[in-house]
Amino acid sequence: MAKGFTLAVLPWVYIGKYNEDEHWTGEYVEKPHKSPEEEAALSEEERQKLQAQRNSFPELPLVNYTTQYGMGCFEGMKAFPQKDGSLKLFRPDQNGERMHNSMIGLKSPGFPVDMFVEAAKGVVRKNQETGFYPKYDPAWEKDDFLSGESIYIRPFSYSEPAIGLGVAKHPGVVFASTMVGAYFKPGNNKALVTDKIRAFKGGTGWIKCDANYVVPILAKKEAEAKGYMEAIFLDAEHRSYLEEGSSSNIFVLLKDGTLVTPELGDTILPGITRKSILQLAQDMGVKTEERRISIEEAMSEGQECFVSGTAAGLSYIESITYGEKTSVFNKGKMGELSKQLLNTLKGIQYGKLEDKHGWMYPVVD
Ligand SMILES: *Cc1c(COP(=O)(O)O)cnc(C)c1O
């Protein structure tokens, strides 16, 4: 079983295409595979060979607007094993809407939301039917699903063949997926404020497009080289308001009990985990605010801090370093509210807690 967040493409993928007649069509494609048991017994060399076949898409053009100029977008979402043996997706309709917005934002035709949800369900269902899915383990309940496994689905867009500057008029979409094992984090949860800029007014910070990832990955690597786990971005205009982590939204619980996260706009990615956490906090009676928050306010008034995103759900930040100054939150430990929010989110996703808001979508109707 794959551990952590490494790529092990599952056999069934979905490929959609915006055709010359301006309609979307799609199909499920079965890539080369053996049984899960046979694959587990393969040597490393054999495994890599099979994975290379699975990660090869001869139907896609290699030279295009996406590979040359970053004119592509993507999504990330998860399916969770349930006690009754079924699998459920977390809010795929929201990912579908965001993918549609991202494609429109790139001046391409948007992949329809209903087709998106069907494709996400279908890919997980077909892999399950072939035996490729994590099975619910009651032992996960003991650590509130921190050790829980899931399926990560990665839909992405790509353009038709092209070399000149332009936008995709006949894009395609691919839904690939991989198993995600227990997510063991490296040594620390320290964050460093970067002086790099992720997004700016008039830019593409509000859509989940490939190009947005270049600067954050560089900033995260620089932070890691200095011994931090995460890079935090400030706004481009004033260089003083919190924006996001490297690929995650940021929250600060103030000493007065208010949970604050930067308000959405041109430069903030509308995270689905962000939206869900705001709802869960409100359900708990916590006062929430979506507004500008300066780095000074976060460092002097914050009692807990965390970043949110599909990969980890919620990761607490033990400290923020900004220039010469470092602020430690909750003595460097995960705070009570952070813990409660993470446990509630995971409890809903793995079916231990009631899904009051209708967030979970079974992959079999
Ligand atoms: C994907 C992403 C997030 C998190 O979004 P989720 O829907 O919660 O996974 C946050 N910030 C950026 C920049 C992202 O690309």
Tab-separated table of C-alpha atoms and ligand atoms in Angstrom:
chain	number	residue	atom	x	y	z
A	1	MET	CA	0.000	0.000	0.000
A	2	ALA	CA	1.321	3.433	-0.941
A	3	LYS	CA	2.208	5.541	2.084
A	4	GLY	CA	2.017	9.296	2.195
A	5	PHE	CA	1.392	11.373	-0.863
A	6	THR	CA	3.232	9.628	-3.699
A	7	LEU	CA	2.024	8.988	-7.206
A	8	ALA	CA	0.719	5.492	-7.894
A	9	VAL	CA	-1.819	5.988	-10.686
A	10	LEU	CA	-4.856	3.728	-10.322
A	11	PRO	CA	-5.861	1.703	-13.414
A	12	TRP	CA	-9.093	3.461	-14.406
A	13	VAL	CA	-8.965	7.052	-15.659
A	14	TYR	CA	-11.525	9.301	-17.305
A	15	ILE	CA	-10.743	11.334	-20.411
A	16	GLY	CA	-13.106	14.079	-21.594
A	17	LYS	CA	-12.868	16.241	-24.681
A	18	TYR	CA	-14.523	19.390	-26.023
A	19	ASN	CA	-15.149	18.359	-29.613
A	20	GLU	CA	-15.280	20.263	-32.888
A	21	ASP	CA	-19.099	20.239	-32.628
A	22	GLU	CA	-18.710	22.147	-29.311
A	23	HIS	CA	-19.998	19.354	-27.094
A	24	TRP	CA	-18.228	17.558	-24.289
A	25	THR	CA	-17.848	13.791	-24.511
A	26	GLY	CA	-15.933	11.489	-22.222
A	27	GLU	CA	-14.954	7.897	-21.644
A	28	TYR	CA	-13.396	5.692	-18.994
A	29	VAL	CA	-10.085	4.143	-19.977
A	30	GLU	CA	-8.622	1.035	-18.360
A	31	LYS	CA	-4.835	1.243	-18.157
A	32	PRO	CA	-2.602	-1.848	-17.900
A	33	HIS	CA	-2.847	-3.541	-14.516
A	34	LYS	CA	-2.705	-6.824	-12.648
A	35	SER	CA	-4.666	-7.698	-9.525
A	36	PRO	CA	-3.855	-5.523	-6.469
A	37	GLU	CA	-2.270	-8.582	-4.816
A	38	GLU	CA	-0.091	-9.335	-7.855
A	39	GLU	CA	0.943	-5.688	-8.078
A	40	ALA	CA	1.888	-5.630	-4.397
A	41	ALA	CA	4.236	-8.555	-5.044
A	42	LEU	CA	6.058	-6.883	-7.980
A	43	SER	CA	9.720	-5.923	-7.750
A	44	GLU	CA	10.460	-2.187	-7.657
A	45	GLU	CA	11.633	-2.309	-11.271
A	46	GLU	CA	8.497	-4.112	-12.474
A	47	ARG	CA	6.310	-1.756	-10.471
A	48	GLN	CA	7.920	1.301	-12.053
A	49	LYS	CA	7.485	-0.166	-15.522
A	50	LEU	CA	3.776	-0.753	-14.914
A	51	GLN	CA	3.366	2.733	-13.421
A	52	ALA	CA	5.035	4.250	-16.492
A	53	GLN	CA	2.424	2.511	-18.675
A	54	ARG	CA	-0.363	3.767	-16.438
A	55	ASN	CA	1.004	7.313	-16.548
A	56	SER	CA	1.273	7.356	-20.338
A	57	PHE	CA	-1.489	9.044	-22.337
A	58	PRO	CA	-0.754	8.636	-26.056
A	59	GLU	CA	-4.132	10.250	-26.852
A	60	LEU	CA	-2.898	13.604	-25.423
A	61	PRO	CA	-0.728	15.974	-27.485
A	62	LEU	CA	2.552	16.792	-25.746
A	63	VAL	CA	3.222	20.168	-27.375
A	64	ASN	CA	0.315	22.427	-26.442
A	65	TYR	CA	-0.655	25.615	-24.571
A	66	THR	CA	-0.626	23.741	-21.267
A	67	THR	CA	2.856	22.234	-21.428
A	68	GLN	CA	4.383	25.319	-23.076
A	69	TYR	CA	2.690	28.240	-21.295
A	70	GLY	CA	0.985	26.796	-18.230
A	71	MET	CA	-2.512	27.317	-19.695
A	72	GLY	CA	-4.120	24.582	-17.649
A	73	CYS	CA	-5.953	24.112	-14.381
A	74	PHE	CA	-6.585	21.276	-11.978
A	75	GLU	CA	-8.500	20.046	-8.973
A	76	GLY	CA	-7.794	17.871	-5.965
A	77	MET	CA	-10.435	15.962	-4.043
A	78	LYS	CA	-10.768	12.817	-2.008
A	79	ALA	CA	-12.948	9.720	-1.664
A	80	PHE	CA	-13.159	8.161	1.791
A	81	PRO	CA	-13.815	4.518	2.732
A	82	GLN	CA	-16.899	4.069	4.916
A	83	LYS	CA	-17.642	1.465	7.558
A	84	ASP	CA	-20.236	-0.259	5.334
A	85	GLY	CA	-17.608	-0.875	2.635
A	86	SER	CA	-18.760	1.949	0.367
A	87	LEU	CA	-16.715	4.960	-0.779
A	88	LYS	CA	-17.877	8.557	-0.559
A	89	LEU	CA	-16.531	11.711	-2.188
A	90	PHE	CA	-16.258	14.948	-0.213
A	91	ARG	CA	-18.107	17.828	-1.931
A	92	PRO	CA	-17.246	16.944	-5.571
A	93	ASP	CA	-19.899	19.417	-6.751
A	94	GLN	CA	-17.771	22.207	-5.270
A	95	ASN	CA	-14.643	20.996	-7.053
A	96	GLY	CA	-16.692	20.748	-10.251
A	97	GLU	CA	-17.830	24.348	-9.949
A	98	ARG	CA	-14.314	25.556	-9.238
A	99	MET	CA	-12.866	23.602	-12.195
A	100	HIS	CA	-15.542	25.146	-14.413
A	101	ASN	CA	-14.631	28.638	-13.139
A	102	SER	CA	-10.916	27.953	-13.626
A	103	MET	CA	-11.428	26.886	-17.253
A	104	ILE	CA	-13.609	29.928	-17.961
A	105	GLY	CA	-10.929	32.025	-16.228
A	106	LEU	CA	-8.444	30.660	-18.782
A	107	LYS	CA	-10.858	31.708	-21.575
A	108	SER	CA	-11.650	28.090	-22.423
A	109	PRO	CA	-14.985	26.258	-22.478
A	110	GLY	CA	-15.782	25.011	-18.966
A	111	PHE	CA	-16.225	21.314	-18.229
A	112	PRO	CA	-19.870	20.919	-17.090
A	113	VAL	CA	-20.336	20.417	-13.333
A	114	ASP	CA	-22.724	17.452	-13.698
A	115	MET	CA	-20.254	15.634	-15.968
A	116	PHE	CA	-17.480	16.430	-13.481
A	117	VAL	CA	-19.354	14.857	-10.552
A	118	GLU	CA	-20.261	11.787	-12.647
A	119	ALA	CA	-16.663	11.359	-13.836
A	120	ALA	CA	-15.305	11.638	-10.283
A	121	LYS	CA	-17.783	9.053	-9.024
A	122	GLY	CA	-17.176	6.793	-12.039
A	123	VAL	CA	-13.398	6.745	-11.731
A	124	VAL	CA	-13.546	5.798	-8.042
A	125	ARG	CA	-16.316	3.216	-8.677
A	126	LYS	CA	-14.472	1.517	-11.549
A	127	ASN	CA	-11.241	1.292	-9.568
A	128	GLN	CA	-13.198	-0.119	-6.646
A	129	GLU	CA	-14.804	-2.753	-8.894
A	130	THR	CA	-11.281	-3.711	-10.028
A	131	GLY	CA	-10.155	-4.056	-6.387
A	132	PHE	CA	-8.142	-0.831	-6.190
A	133	TYR	CA	-9.423	1.016	-3.130
A	134	PRO	CA	-8.541	1.365	0.554
A	135	LYS	CA	-10.662	-0.718	2.905
A	136	TYR	CA	-12.122	0.794	6.052
A	137	ASP	CA	-10.089	-0.096	9.135
A	138	PRO	CA	-11.761	0.435	12.555
A	139	ALA	CA	-8.254	1.033	13.989
A	140	TRP	CA	-8.372	4.477	12.311
A	141	GLU	CA	-11.039	5.533	14.798
A	142	LYS	CA	-8.487	5.340	17.618
A	143	ASP	CA	-6.510	8.341	16.330
A	144	ASP	CA	-9.529	10.210	14.910
A	145	PHE	CA	-8.640	9.053	11.368
A	146	LEU	CA	-5.171	10.628	11.326
A	147	SER	CA	-3.971	7.233	10.060
A	148	GLY	CA	-6.963	6.913	7.702
A	149	GLU	CA	-6.392	6.107	4.051
A	150	SER	CA	-8.250	7.638	1.122
A	151	ILE	CA	-8.253	8.070	-2.636
A	152	TYR	CA	-6.966	11.332	-4.056
A	153	ILE	CA	-8.549	12.320	-7.376
A	154	ARG	CA	-6.696	14.726	-9.632
A	155	PRO	CA	-8.769	16.148	-12.505
A	156	PHE	CA	-6.833	18.450	-14.828
A	157	SER	CA	-7.279	20.227	-18.116
A	158	TYR	CA	-4.978	20.314	-21.134
A	159	SER	CA	-5.142	22.091	-24.461
A	160	GLU	CA	-5.278	20.967	-28.052
A	161	PRO	CA	-1.961	20.816	-29.980
A	162	ALA	CA	-0.459	24.308	-30.322
A	163	ILE	CA	2.798	26.254	-30.317
A	164	GLY	CA	1.837	29.935	-30.738
A	165	LEU	CA	0.365	32.067	-27.940
A	166	GLY	CA	-3.280	31.309	-27.402
A	167	VAL	CA	-6.030	29.841	-25.280
A	168	ALA	CA	-7.470	26.333	-25.492
A	169	LYS	CA	-10.619	26.359	-27.640
A	170	HIS	CA	-10.960	22.578	-27.583
A	171	PRO	CA	-9.558	21.507	-24.234
A	172	GLY	CA	-9.584	18.073	-22.726
A	173	VAL	CA	-9.850	16.914	-19.128
A	174	VAL	CA	-8.274	13.916	-17.435
A	175	PHE	CA	-9.274	12.388	-14.096
A	176	ALA	CA	-6.438	10.388	-12.591
A	177	SER	CA	-6.360	9.075	-9.035
A	178	THR	CA	-3.949	7.649	-6.524
A	179	MET	CA	-4.126	5.999	-3.126
A	180	VAL	CA	-3.184	8.176	-0.132
A	181	GLY	CA	-1.854	6.418	2.939
A	182	ALA	CA	-1.440	7.747	6.437
A	183	TYR	CA	-0.005	11.208	6.103
A	184	PHE	CA	3.000	11.375	8.428
A	185	LYS	CA	4.355	14.858	8.597
A	186	PRO	CA	8.022	15.810	8.801
A	187	GLY	CA	9.525	17.067	12.032
A	188	ASN	CA	8.057	20.533	12.521
A	189	ASN	CA	5.106	22.822	11.864
A	190	LYS	CA	7.010	26.097	11.690
A	191	ALA	CA	6.050	28.668	9.045
A	192	LEU	CA	8.188	31.373	7.460
A	193	VAL	CA	6.767	34.530	5.876
A	194	THR	CA	8.204	34.714	2.371
A	195	ASP	CA	8.918	37.919	0.470
A	196	LYS	CA	7.894	36.209	-2.754
A	197	ILE	CA	4.505	37.100	-4.251
A	198	ARG	CA	1.926	34.413	-5.099
A	199	ALA	CA	-0.912	36.507	-6.484
A	200	PHE	CA	-1.787	40.109	-7.276
A	201	LYS	CA	-4.830	42.149	-8.274
A	202	GLY	CA	-5.646	41.450	-11.899
A	203	GLY	CA	-3.817	38.117	-11.785
A	204	THR	CA	-5.011	34.514	-11.566
A	205	GLY	CA	-4.834	33.894	-7.798
A	206	TRP	CA	-8.586	33.166	-7.619
A	207	ILE	CA	-8.503	30.152	-9.971
A	208	LYS	CA	-6.729	26.841	-9.492
A	209	CYS	CA	-4.420	27.123	-12.486
A	210	ASP	CA	-1.031	25.530	-13.065
A	211	ALA	CA	0.819	28.832	-13.341
A	212	ASN	CA	-0.095	29.825	-9.765
A	213	TYR	CA	2.028	27.012	-8.409
A	214	VAL	CA	5.446	28.076	-9.669
A	215	VAL	CA	6.208	30.769	-7.080
A	216	PRO	CA	4.678	28.918	-4.073
A	217	ILE	CA	6.697	25.780	-4.794
A	218	LEU	CA	9.885	27.861	-4.955
A	219	ALA	CA	8.949	29.641	-1.715
A	220	LYS	CA	8.146	26.371	0.049
A	221	LYS	CA	11.458	24.846	-1.029
A	222	GLU	CA	13.316	27.913	0.263
A	223	ALA	CA	11.432	27.709	3.574
A	224	GLU	CA	12.170	23.990	3.874
A	225	ALA	CA	15.853	24.577	3.217
A	226	LYS	CA	15.826	26.955	6.206
A	227	GLY	CA	14.134	24.374	8.431
A	228	TYR	CA	10.497	25.462	8.113
A	229	MET	CA	7.545	23.388	6.949
A	230	GLU	CA	5.492	26.067	5.251
A	231	ALA	CA	5.831	29.422	3.474
A	232	ILE	CA	3.247	32.118	4.162
A	233	PHE	CA	2.442	34.776	1.580
A	234	LEU	CA	1.564	38.419	2.257
A	235	ASP	CA	-0.464	40.594	-0.113
A	236	ALA	CA	1.346	42.108	-3.079
A	237	GLU	CA	0.075	45.662	-2.605
A	238	HIS	CA	0.749	46.499	1.063
A	239	ARG	CA	3.050	43.597	1.918
A	240	SER	CA	1.331	43.401	5.283
A	241	TYR	CA	-1.843	41.270	5.084
A	242	LEU	CA	-1.940	37.483	5.306
A	243	GLU	CA	-2.902	35.746	2.075
A	244	GLU	CA	-2.267	32.003	1.988
A	245	GLY	CA	0.151	29.195	2.689
A	246	SER	CA	2.020	27.656	-0.256
A	247	SER	CA	-1.068	25.771	-1.466
A	248	SER	CA	-3.489	26.198	1.400
A	249	ASN	CA	-5.753	28.779	3.007
A	250	ILE	CA	-4.791	30.248	6.369
A	251	PHE	CA	-6.767	30.740	9.594
A	252	VAL	CA	-5.934	32.523	12.844
A	253	LEU	CA	-7.877	32.044	16.077
A	254	LEU	CA	-7.558	35.339	17.929
A	255	LYS	CA	-7.217	35.593	21.713
A	256	ASP	CA	-10.763	37.041	21.835
A	257	GLY	CA	-12.095	33.745	20.378
A	258	THR	CA	-12.774	34.949	16.818
A	259	LEU	CA	-11.639	32.678	13.985
A	260	VAL	CA	-10.347	34.846	11.134
A	261	THR	CA	-9.421	33.954	7.560
A	262	PRO	CA	-8.608	36.347	4.698
A	263	GLU	CA	-11.688	37.278	2.667
A	264	LEU	CA	-11.988	35.912	-0.868
A	265	GLY	CA	-11.019	38.125	-3.790
A	266	ASP	CA	-8.688	38.271	-6.777
A	267	THR	CA	-5.767	36.858	-4.837
A	268	ILE	CA	-7.234	34.155	-2.588
A	269	LEU	CA	-8.092	30.661	-3.796
A	270	PRO	CA	-11.620	29.702	-2.662
A	271	GLY	CA	-10.694	26.510	-0.812
A	272	ILE	CA	-13.418	23.945	-0.226
A	273	THR	CA	-11.782	22.942	3.054
A	274	ARG	CA	-11.746	26.661	3.975
A	275	LYS	CA	-15.468	26.960	3.283
A	276	SER	CA	-16.213	23.754	5.203
A	277	ILE	CA	-14.133	24.791	8.222
A	278	LEU	CA	-15.943	28.137	8.395
A	279	GLN	CA	-19.244	26.224	8.439
A	280	LEU	CA	-18.068	23.740	11.095
A	281	ALA	CA	-16.756	26.555	13.308
A	282	GLN	CA	-20.104	28.360	13.030
A	283	ASP	CA	-21.902	25.088	13.884
A	284	MET	CA	-19.784	24.978	17.062
A	285	GLY	CA	-20.851	28.501	17.952
A	286	VAL	CA	-17.448	30.017	17.151
A	287	LYS	CA	-17.506	33.563	15.821
A	288	THR	CA	-15.918	33.682	12.359
A	289	GLU	CA	-14.730	36.594	10.244
A	290	GLU	CA	-13.619	36.740	6.624
A	291	ARG	CA	-11.546	39.905	6.451
A	292	ARG	CA	-8.098	41.323	5.963
A	293	ILE	CA	-5.754	40.361	8.782
A	294	SER	CA	-2.285	41.862	9.059
A	295	ILE	CA	0.763	39.789	9.882
A	296	GLU	CA	1.249	41.986	12.999
A	297	GLU	CA	-2.267	41.225	14.251
A	298	ALA	CA	-1.834	37.487	13.577
A	299	MET	CA	1.489	37.431	15.435
A	300	SER	CA	0.412	39.488	18.453
A	301	GLU	CA	-3.259	38.501	18.813
A	302	GLY	CA	-3.302	34.905	17.496
A	303	GLN	CA	-3.640	31.987	19.905
A	304	GLU	CA	-3.949	29.255	17.272
A	305	CYS	CA	-3.030	29.200	13.589
A	306	PHE	CA	-3.578	26.598	10.877
A	307	VAL	CA	-3.656	26.115	7.123
A	308	SER	CA	-6.354	24.155	5.281
A	309	GLY	CA	-6.527	22.122	2.080
A	310	THR	CA	-7.627	18.781	0.715
A	311	ALA	CA	-4.264	17.012	1.162
A	312	ALA	CA	-4.008	17.246	4.972
A	313	GLY	CA	-7.412	18.700	5.844
A	314	LEU	CA	-6.019	21.028	8.459
A	315	SER	CA	-2.356	21.450	9.511
A	316	TYR	CA	-1.625	23.511	12.571
A	317	ILE	CA	1.132	26.110	12.467
A	318	GLU	CA	3.272	26.100	15.624
A	319	SER	CA	5.007	29.396	14.886
A	320	ILE	CA	5.345	32.152	12.322
A	321	THR	CA	8.683	33.800	11.613
A	322	TYR	CA	8.572	37.223	9.942
A	323	GLY	CA	11.953	38.875	9.466
A	324	GLU	CA	13.690	38.835	12.852
A	325	LYS	CA	10.515	38.080	14.816
A	326	THR	CA	8.957	34.726	15.705
A	327	SER	CA	5.566	34.182	17.347
A	328	VAL	CA	4.786	30.790	18.843
A	329	PHE	CA	1.119	29.725	19.051
A	330	ASN	CA	-0.261	27.584	21.890
A	331	LYS	CA	3.276	26.711	23.124
A	332	GLY	CA	3.947	25.069	19.763
A	333	LYS	CA	1.221	22.431	20.191
A	334	MET	CA	-1.928	21.938	18.162
A	335	GLY	CA	-4.693	24.067	19.689
A	336	GLU	CA	-8.038	22.842	21.016
A	337	LEU	CA	-10.168	24.440	18.308
A	338	SER	CA	-7.807	23.296	15.536
A	339	LYS	CA	-8.022	19.745	16.888
A	340	GLN	CA	-11.801	19.883	17.228
A	341	LEU	CA	-12.241	21.189	13.677
A	342	LEU	CA	-9.921	18.559	12.195
A	343	ASN	CA	-11.623	15.737	14.115
A	344	THR	CA	-15.063	16.936	13.063
A	345	LEU	CA	-14.036	17.231	9.413
A	346	LYS	CA	-12.454	13.758	9.362
A	347	GLY	CA	-15.366	12.309	11.367
A	348	ILE	CA	-17.797	13.491	8.685
A	349	GLN	CA	-15.549	12.326	5.842
A	350	TYR	CA	-15.125	8.794	7.247
A	351	GLY	CA	-18.809	8.570	8.209
A	352	LYS	CA	-18.365	8.516	11.984
A	353	LEU	CA	-20.233	11.807	12.433
A	354	GLU	CA	-23.544	12.787	10.903
A	355	ASP	CA	-23.253	14.533	7.524
A	356	LYS	CA	-25.627	17.380	8.423
A	357	HIS	CA	-24.800	19.512	5.412
A	358	GLY	CA	-25.046	16.820	2.721
A	359	TRP	CA	-21.346	17.011	1.834
A	360	MET	CA	-20.722	13.313	1.168
A	361	TYR	CA	-21.504	11.768	-2.249
A	362	PRO	CA	-21.609	7.940	-2.535
A	363	VAL	CA	-19.840	6.755	-5.694
A	364	VAL	CA	-22.587	4.160	-6.265
A	365	ASP	CA	-26.076	5.695	-6.631
B	1	LIG	C1	-6.174	24.011	-3.812
B	1	LIG	C2	-5.729	25.196	-3.048
B	1	LIG	C3	-6.170	25.448	-1.736
B	1	LIG	C4	-7.039	24.492	-0.966
B	1	LIG	O1	-8.265	24.239	-1.559
B	1	LIG	P1	-9.137	22.991	-1.082
B	1	LIG	O2	-10.326	23.057	-1.939
B	1	LIG	O3	-9.431	23.187	0.349
B	1	LIG	O4	-8.297	21.767	-1.307
B	1	LIG	C5	-5.761	26.616	-1.123
B	1	LIG	N1	-4.937	27.499	-1.733
B	1	LIG	C6	-4.474	27.272	-2.981
B	1	LIG	C7	-3.567	28.280	-3.610
B	1	LIG	C8	-4.857	26.125	-3.675
B	1	LIG	O5	-4.392	25.929	-4.923
